[in-house]
Tab-separated table of C-alpha atoms in Angstrom:
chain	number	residue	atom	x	y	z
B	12	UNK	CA	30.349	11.835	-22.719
B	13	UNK	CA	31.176	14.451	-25.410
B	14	UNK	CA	35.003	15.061	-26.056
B	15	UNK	CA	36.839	17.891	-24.629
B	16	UNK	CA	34.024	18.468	-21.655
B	17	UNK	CA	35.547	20.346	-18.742
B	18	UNK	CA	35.522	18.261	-15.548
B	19	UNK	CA	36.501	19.930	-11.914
B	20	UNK	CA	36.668	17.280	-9.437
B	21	UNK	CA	37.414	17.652	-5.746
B	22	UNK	CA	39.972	15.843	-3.143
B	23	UNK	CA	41.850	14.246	-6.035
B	24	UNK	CA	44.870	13.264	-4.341
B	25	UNK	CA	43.842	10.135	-3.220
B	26	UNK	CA	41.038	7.539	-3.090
B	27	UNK	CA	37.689	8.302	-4.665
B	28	UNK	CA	38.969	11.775	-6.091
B	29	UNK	CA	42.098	9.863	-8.043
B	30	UNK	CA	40.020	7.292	-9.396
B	31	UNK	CA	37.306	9.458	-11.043
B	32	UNK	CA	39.705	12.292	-12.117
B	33	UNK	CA	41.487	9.285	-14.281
B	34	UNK	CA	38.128	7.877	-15.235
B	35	UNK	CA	37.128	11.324	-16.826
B	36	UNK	CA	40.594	11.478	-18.376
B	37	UNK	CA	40.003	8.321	-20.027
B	38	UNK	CA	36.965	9.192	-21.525
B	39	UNK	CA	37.888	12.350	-23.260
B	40	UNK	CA	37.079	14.874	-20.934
B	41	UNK	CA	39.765	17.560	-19.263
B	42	UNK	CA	39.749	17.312	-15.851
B	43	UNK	CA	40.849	19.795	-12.507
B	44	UNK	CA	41.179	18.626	-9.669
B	45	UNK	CA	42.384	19.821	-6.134
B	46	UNK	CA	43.132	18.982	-2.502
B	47	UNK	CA	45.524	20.484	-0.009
B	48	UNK	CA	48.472	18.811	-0.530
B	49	UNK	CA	49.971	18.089	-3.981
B	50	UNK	CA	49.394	14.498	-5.245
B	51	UNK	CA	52.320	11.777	-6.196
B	52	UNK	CA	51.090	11.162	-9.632
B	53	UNK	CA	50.329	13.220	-13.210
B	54	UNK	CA	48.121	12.113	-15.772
B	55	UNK	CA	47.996	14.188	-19.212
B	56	UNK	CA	45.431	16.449	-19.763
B	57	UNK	CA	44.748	17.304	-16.004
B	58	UNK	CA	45.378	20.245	-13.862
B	59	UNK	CA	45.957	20.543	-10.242
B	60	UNK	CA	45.191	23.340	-8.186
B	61	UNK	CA	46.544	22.864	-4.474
B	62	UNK	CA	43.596	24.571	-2.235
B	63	UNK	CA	41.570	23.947	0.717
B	64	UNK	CA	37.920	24.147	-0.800
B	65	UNK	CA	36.808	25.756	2.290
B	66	UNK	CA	38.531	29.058	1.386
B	67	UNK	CA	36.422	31.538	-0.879
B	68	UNK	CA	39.419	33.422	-2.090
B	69	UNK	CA	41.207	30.464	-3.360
B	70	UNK	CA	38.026	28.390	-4.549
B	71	UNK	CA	37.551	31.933	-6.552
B	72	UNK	CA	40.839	31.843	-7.784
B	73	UNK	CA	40.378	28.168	-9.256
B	74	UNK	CA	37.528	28.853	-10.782
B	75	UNK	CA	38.745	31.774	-12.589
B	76	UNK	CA	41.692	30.349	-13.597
B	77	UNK	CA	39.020	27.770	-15.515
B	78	UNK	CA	37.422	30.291	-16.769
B	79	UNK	CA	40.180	31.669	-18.139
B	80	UNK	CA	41.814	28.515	-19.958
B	81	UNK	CA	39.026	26.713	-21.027
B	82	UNK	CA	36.295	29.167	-21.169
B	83	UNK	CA	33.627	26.707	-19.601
B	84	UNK	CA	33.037	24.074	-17.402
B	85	UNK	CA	30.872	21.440	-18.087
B	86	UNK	CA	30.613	19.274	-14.823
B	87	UNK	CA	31.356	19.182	-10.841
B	88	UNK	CA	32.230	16.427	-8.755
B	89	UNK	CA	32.493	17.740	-4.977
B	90	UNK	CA	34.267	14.481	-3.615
B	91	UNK	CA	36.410	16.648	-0.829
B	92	UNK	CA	35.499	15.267	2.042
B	93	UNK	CA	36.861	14.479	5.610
B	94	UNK	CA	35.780	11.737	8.156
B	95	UNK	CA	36.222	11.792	12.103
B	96	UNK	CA	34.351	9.026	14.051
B	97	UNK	CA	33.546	9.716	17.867
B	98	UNK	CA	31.031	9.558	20.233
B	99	UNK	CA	29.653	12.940	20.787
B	100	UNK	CA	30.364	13.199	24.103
B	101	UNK	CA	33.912	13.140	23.164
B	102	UNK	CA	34.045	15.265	20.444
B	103	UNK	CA	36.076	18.605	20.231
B	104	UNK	CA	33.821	21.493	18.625
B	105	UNK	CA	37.340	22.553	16.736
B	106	UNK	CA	36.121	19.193	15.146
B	107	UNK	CA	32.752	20.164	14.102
B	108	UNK	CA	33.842	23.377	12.792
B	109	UNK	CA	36.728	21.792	10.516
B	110	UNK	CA	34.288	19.079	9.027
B	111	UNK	CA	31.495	21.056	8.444
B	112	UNK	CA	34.115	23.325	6.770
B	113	UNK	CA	35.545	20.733	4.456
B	114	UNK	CA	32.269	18.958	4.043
B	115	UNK	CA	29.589	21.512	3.354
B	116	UNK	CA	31.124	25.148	3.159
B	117	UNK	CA	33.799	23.800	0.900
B	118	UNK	CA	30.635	21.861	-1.239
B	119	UNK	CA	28.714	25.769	-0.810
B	120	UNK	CA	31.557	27.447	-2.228
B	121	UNK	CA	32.056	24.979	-5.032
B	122	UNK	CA	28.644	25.010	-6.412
B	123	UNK	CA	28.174	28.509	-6.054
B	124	UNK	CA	31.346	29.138	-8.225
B	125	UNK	CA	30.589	26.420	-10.878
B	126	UNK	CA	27.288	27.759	-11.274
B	127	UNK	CA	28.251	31.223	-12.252
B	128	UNK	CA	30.032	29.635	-15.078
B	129	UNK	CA	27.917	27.200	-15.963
B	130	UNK	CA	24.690	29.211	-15.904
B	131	UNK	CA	26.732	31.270	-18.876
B	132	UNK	CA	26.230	28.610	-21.299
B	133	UNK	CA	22.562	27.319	-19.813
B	134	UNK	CA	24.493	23.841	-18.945
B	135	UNK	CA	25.973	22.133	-16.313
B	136	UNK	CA	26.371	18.928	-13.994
B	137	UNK	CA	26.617	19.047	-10.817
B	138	UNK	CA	27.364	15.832	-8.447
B	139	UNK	CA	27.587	16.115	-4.578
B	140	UNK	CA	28.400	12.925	-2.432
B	141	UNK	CA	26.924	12.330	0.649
B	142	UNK	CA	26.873	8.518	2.411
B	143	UNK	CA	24.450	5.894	3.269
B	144	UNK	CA	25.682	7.253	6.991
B	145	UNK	CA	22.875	9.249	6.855
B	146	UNK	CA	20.202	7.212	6.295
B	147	UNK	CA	21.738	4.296	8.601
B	148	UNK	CA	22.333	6.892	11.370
B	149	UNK	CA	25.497	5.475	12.610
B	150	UNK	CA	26.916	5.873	15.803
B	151	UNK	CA	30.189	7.474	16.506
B	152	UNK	CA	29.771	9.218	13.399
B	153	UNK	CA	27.110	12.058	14.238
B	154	UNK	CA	28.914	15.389	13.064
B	155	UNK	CA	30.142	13.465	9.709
B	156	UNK	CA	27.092	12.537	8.697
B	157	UNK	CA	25.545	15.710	9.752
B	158	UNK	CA	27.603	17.325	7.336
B	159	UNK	CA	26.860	15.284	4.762
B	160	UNK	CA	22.843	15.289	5.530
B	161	UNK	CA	23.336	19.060	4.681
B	162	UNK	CA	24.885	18.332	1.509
B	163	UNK	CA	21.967	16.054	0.691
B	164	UNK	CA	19.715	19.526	1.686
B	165	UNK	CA	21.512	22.000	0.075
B	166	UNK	CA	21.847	19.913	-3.077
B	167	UNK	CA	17.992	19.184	-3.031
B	168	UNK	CA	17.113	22.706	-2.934
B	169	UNK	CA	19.689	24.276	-5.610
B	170	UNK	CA	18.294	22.239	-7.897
B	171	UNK	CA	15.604	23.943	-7.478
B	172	UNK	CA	17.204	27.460	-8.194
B	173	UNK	CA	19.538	26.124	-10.467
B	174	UNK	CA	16.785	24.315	-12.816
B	175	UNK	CA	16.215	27.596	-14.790
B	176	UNK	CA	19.484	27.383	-15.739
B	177	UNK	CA	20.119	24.328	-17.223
B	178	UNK	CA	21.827	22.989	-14.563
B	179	UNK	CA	21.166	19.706	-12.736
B	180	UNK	CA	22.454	18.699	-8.917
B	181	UNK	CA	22.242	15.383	-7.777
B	182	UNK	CA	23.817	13.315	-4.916
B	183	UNK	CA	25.883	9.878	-4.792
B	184	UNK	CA	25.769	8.213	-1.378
B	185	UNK	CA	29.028	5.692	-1.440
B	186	UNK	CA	28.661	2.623	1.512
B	187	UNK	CA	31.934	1.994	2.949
B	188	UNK	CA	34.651	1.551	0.600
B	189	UNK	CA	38.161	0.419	0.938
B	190	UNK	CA	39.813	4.186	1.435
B	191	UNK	CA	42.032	6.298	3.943
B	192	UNK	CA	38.632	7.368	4.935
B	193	UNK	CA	37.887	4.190	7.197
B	194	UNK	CA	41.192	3.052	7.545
B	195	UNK	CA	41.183	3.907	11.732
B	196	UNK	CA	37.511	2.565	11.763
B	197	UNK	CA	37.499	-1.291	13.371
B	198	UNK	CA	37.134	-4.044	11.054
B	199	UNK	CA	34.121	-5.269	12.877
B	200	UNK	CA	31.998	-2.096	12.851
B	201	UNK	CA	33.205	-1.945	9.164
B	202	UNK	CA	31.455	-5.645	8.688
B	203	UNK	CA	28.429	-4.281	11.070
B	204	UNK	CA	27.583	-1.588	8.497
B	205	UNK	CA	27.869	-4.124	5.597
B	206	UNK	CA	25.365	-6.576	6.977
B	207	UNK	CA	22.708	-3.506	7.409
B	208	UNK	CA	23.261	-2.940	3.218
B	209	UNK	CA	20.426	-5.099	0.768
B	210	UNK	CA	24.175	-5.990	-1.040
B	211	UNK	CA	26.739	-7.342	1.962
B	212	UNK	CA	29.846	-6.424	0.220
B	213	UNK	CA	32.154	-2.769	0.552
B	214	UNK	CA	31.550	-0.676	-2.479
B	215	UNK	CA	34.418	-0.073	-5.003
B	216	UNK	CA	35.077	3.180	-6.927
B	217	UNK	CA	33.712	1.970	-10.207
B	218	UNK	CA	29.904	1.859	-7.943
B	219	UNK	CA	30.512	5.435	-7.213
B	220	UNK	CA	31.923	6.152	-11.052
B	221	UNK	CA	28.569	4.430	-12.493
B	222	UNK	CA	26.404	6.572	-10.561
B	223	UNK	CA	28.243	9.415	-11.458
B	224	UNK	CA	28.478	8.650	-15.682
B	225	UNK	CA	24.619	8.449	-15.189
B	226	UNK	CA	23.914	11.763	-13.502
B	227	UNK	CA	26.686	13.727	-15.674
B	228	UNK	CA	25.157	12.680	-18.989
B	229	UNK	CA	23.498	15.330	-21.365
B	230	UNK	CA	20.799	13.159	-21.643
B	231	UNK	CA	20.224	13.468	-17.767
B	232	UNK	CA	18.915	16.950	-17.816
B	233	UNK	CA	15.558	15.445	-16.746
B	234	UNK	CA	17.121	13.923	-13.397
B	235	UNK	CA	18.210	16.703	-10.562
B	236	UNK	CA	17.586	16.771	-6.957
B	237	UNK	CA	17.875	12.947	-6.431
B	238	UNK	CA	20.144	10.981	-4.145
B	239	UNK	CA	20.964	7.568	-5.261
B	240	UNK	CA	22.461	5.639	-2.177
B	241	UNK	CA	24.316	2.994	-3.045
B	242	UNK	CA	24.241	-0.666	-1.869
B	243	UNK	CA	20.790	-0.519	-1.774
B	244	UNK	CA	20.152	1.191	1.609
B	245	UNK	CA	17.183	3.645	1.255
U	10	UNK	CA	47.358	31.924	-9.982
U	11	UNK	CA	46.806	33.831	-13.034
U	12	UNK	CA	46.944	37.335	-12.967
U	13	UNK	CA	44.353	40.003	-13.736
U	14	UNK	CA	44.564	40.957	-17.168
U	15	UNK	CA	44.309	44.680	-16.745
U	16	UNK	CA	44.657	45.743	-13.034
U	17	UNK	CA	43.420	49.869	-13.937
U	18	UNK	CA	40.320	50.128	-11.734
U	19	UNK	CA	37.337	51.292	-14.314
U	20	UNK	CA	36.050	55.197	-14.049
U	21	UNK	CA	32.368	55.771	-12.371
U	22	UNK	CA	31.401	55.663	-16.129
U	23	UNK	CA	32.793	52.458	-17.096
U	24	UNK	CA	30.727	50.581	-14.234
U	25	UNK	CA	27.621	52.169	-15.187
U	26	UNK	CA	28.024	51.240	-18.527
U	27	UNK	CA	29.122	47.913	-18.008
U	28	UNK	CA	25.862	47.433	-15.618
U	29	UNK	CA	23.405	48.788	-18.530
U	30	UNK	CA	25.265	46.590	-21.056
U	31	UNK	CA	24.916	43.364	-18.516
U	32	UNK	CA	20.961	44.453	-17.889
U	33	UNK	CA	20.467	44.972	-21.697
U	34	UNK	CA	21.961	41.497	-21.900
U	35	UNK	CA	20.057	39.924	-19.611
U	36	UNK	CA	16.376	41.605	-20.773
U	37	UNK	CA	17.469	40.458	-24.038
U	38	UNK	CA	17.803	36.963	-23.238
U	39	UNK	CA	14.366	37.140	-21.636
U	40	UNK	CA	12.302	38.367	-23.485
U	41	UNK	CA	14.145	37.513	-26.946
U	42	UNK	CA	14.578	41.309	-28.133
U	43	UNK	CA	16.286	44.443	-26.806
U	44	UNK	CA	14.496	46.600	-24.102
U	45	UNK	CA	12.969	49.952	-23.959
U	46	UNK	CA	15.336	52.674	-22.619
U	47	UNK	CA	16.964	51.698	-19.884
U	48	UNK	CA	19.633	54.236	-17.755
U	49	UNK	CA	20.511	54.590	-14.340
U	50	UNK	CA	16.915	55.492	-12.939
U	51	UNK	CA	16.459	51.848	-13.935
U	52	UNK	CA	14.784	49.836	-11.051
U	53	UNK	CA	16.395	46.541	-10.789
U	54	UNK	CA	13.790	45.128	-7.986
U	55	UNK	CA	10.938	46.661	-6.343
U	56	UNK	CA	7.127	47.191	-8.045
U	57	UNK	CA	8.504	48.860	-11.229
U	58	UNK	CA	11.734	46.489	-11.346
U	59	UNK	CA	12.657	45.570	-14.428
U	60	UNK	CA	13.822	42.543	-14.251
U	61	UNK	CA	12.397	39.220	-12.175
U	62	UNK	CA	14.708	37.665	-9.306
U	63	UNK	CA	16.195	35.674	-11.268
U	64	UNK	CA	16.943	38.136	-13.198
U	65	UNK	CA	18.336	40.196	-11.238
U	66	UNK	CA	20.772	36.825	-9.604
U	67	UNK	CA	21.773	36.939	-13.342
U	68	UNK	CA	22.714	40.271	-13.866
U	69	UNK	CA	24.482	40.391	-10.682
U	70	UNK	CA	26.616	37.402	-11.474
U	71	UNK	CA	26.894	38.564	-14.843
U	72	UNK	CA	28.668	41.725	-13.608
U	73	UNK	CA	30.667	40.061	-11.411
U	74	UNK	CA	32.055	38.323	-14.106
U	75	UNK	CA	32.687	41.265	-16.235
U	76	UNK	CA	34.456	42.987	-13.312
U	77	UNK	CA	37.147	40.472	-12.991
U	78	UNK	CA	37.446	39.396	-17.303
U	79	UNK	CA	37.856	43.210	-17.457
U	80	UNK	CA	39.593	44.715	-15.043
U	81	UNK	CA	40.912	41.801	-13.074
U	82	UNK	CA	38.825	43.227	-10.051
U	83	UNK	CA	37.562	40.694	-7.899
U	84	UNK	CA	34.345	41.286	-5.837
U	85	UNK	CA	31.574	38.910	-4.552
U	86	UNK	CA	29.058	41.313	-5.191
U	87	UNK	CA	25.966	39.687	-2.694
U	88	UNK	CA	28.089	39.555	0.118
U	89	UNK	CA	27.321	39.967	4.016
U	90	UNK	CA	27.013	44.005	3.761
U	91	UNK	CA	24.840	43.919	0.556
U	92	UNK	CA	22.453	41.864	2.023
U	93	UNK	CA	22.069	43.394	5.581
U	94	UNK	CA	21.863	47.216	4.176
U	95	UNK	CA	18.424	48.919	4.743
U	96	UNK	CA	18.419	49.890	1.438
U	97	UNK	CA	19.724	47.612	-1.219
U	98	UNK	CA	22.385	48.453	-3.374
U	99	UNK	CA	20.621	46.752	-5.840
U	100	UNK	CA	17.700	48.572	-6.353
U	101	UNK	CA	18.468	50.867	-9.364
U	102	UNK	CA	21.290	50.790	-11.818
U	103	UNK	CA	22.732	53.580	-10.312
U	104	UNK	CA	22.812	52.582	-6.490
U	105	UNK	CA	24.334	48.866	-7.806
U	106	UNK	CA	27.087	51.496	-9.806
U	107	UNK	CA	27.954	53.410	-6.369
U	108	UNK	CA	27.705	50.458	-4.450
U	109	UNK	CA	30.698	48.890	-6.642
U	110	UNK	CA	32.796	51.901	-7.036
U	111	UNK	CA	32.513	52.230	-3.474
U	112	UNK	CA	33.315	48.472	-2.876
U	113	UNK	CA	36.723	48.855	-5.828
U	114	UNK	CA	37.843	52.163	-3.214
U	115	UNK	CA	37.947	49.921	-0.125
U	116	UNK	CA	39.824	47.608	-2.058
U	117	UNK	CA	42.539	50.058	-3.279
């Protein structure tokens, strides 16, 4: 990627988030990042901003603050994401409303910000993660993968009405990997949902990085609107 | 959070101005040269708009952007109200102009 690109990448603290806000740093790129709660770690030439992506005034505020330092941004990575498996029967609507919050408002808010910058210099990246949950329609895990089905939607059609600007929006669906995310979800449904992928093994950040290094390229500006699932579900 | 850089609220004036600079911007980078005259009469959307929707989600974003750089005022100009008003703020220069002095008065 080219030195110095601006890279703002959601739920950093932990997991996913942590490993590609260190994989951008090692490739040359200045990264911001942000989750609710401050992370344990630092890493030079990144910037936290502690926010809950699901609040316009403070999503604003980030962005601004961007703006305002560096002058551009280059590339989002909306990674902030929350999980909550249940049948539906049992399922508080508080529930729904805070994932769909996180999930998709949070992923609204983001793009819409990033592409007021972006659209300033005609370029920009955008990556949205869904998960082969939608595709495999797994039970107990309706409203997550809900959410994430309208990420795949929403990202489909702003590529459309982002195109003219020279900004692409594409979608990484992780499979299962080894984060907080399924840590409450049983070892055996875990294995269930590996033997329905073409590739029976849990997917590690570095499947999820390689997806992303693809779509973020400047070379990719021929490439928007897709979802690449990973593990070979379709 | 970083503070506004200037937090005086601009005059009537300045917002119209700023709006005909961001439109002359914007027909400029469409068409490659600078428009014909262009003032607050200016139709924004409508038969004898001047500028295409996109356009127009340009030069809205455009002045939103302006707003806060210059006068650390922060508005989200297509919000709820915008979009649900009979007749659009956005249809000339000068109904976008009252529509965001209007919007920097609530604010205080």
């Amino acid at each position: 990627m080219p030195e110095g690109e601006v890279v703002l990448i959601t739920g950093t603290r932990k997991g996913i988030g942590r490993y590609l806000a260190e994989h951008f740093v090692k490739k040359g790129a200045l990264v911001e990042g942000c989750s609710r709660a401050a992370p344990d770690w630092e890493l030079e030439r990144y910037t936290h901003h502690c926010l809950d992506v699901a609040d316009e005034a403070q999503v604003r505020a980030m962005l601004s603050s961007i703006q305002q330092r560096h002058g551009r941004l280059d590339i989002l990575i909306n990674n902030a994401g929350i999980a909550s498996m249940n049948h539906v029967l049992l399922t508080p609507a508080a529930t729904v409303d805070q994932i769909m919050a996180t999930n998709f408002r949070g992923t609204f808010l983001l793009c819409r910000e990033a592409a007021k910058l972006m659209q300033r210099r005609r370029y920009g990246r955008i990556v949205n993660l869904s998960t082969v949950a939608v595709p495999l329609h797994l039970e107990g895990e309706s409203i997550y993968a809900a959410s994430k089905s309208a990420i795949v939607t929403f990202s489909q059609i702003l590529a459309r009405e982002l195109a003219d600007f020279g900004i692409t929006c594409n979608v990484v669906a992780p499979t299962p990997i080894e984060t907080d995310l399924i840590r409450n979800v049983p070892r055996e449904k875990i294995e269930a949902i590996v033997n329905r992928l073409a590739i029976k093994r849990l997917g590690r950040f570095e499947d999820v990085a390689n997806v992303i290094d693809f779509f973020v390229r400047p070379e990719s500006d021929y490439i928007t609107g897709q979802v690449i699932y990973l593990g070979g579900v379709c | 959070m970083d503070q506004p850089r200037n937090r005086v609220n601009p005059s009537r004036s300045d917002v119209v101005n700023m709006v005909l600079s961001s439109l002359e911007e914007v027909l400029t980078m469409a068409d490659g040269h600078s428009p014909g005259a262009i003032g607050e009469e200016t139709y924004l959307i409508g038969r004898d708009a001047v500028l295409d929707s996109m356009g127009l989600v340009t030069l809205i974003v455009d002045v939103e952007q302006r707003l806060e750089e210059d006068y650390g005022v922060v508005l989200v100009l297509a919000d709820e109200r915008a979009m649900s008003q009979q007749h659009s703020p956005f249809r000339s220069v000068r109904s976008l102009a009252d529509y965001i002095c209007r919007r920097i008065e609530e604010q205080g």
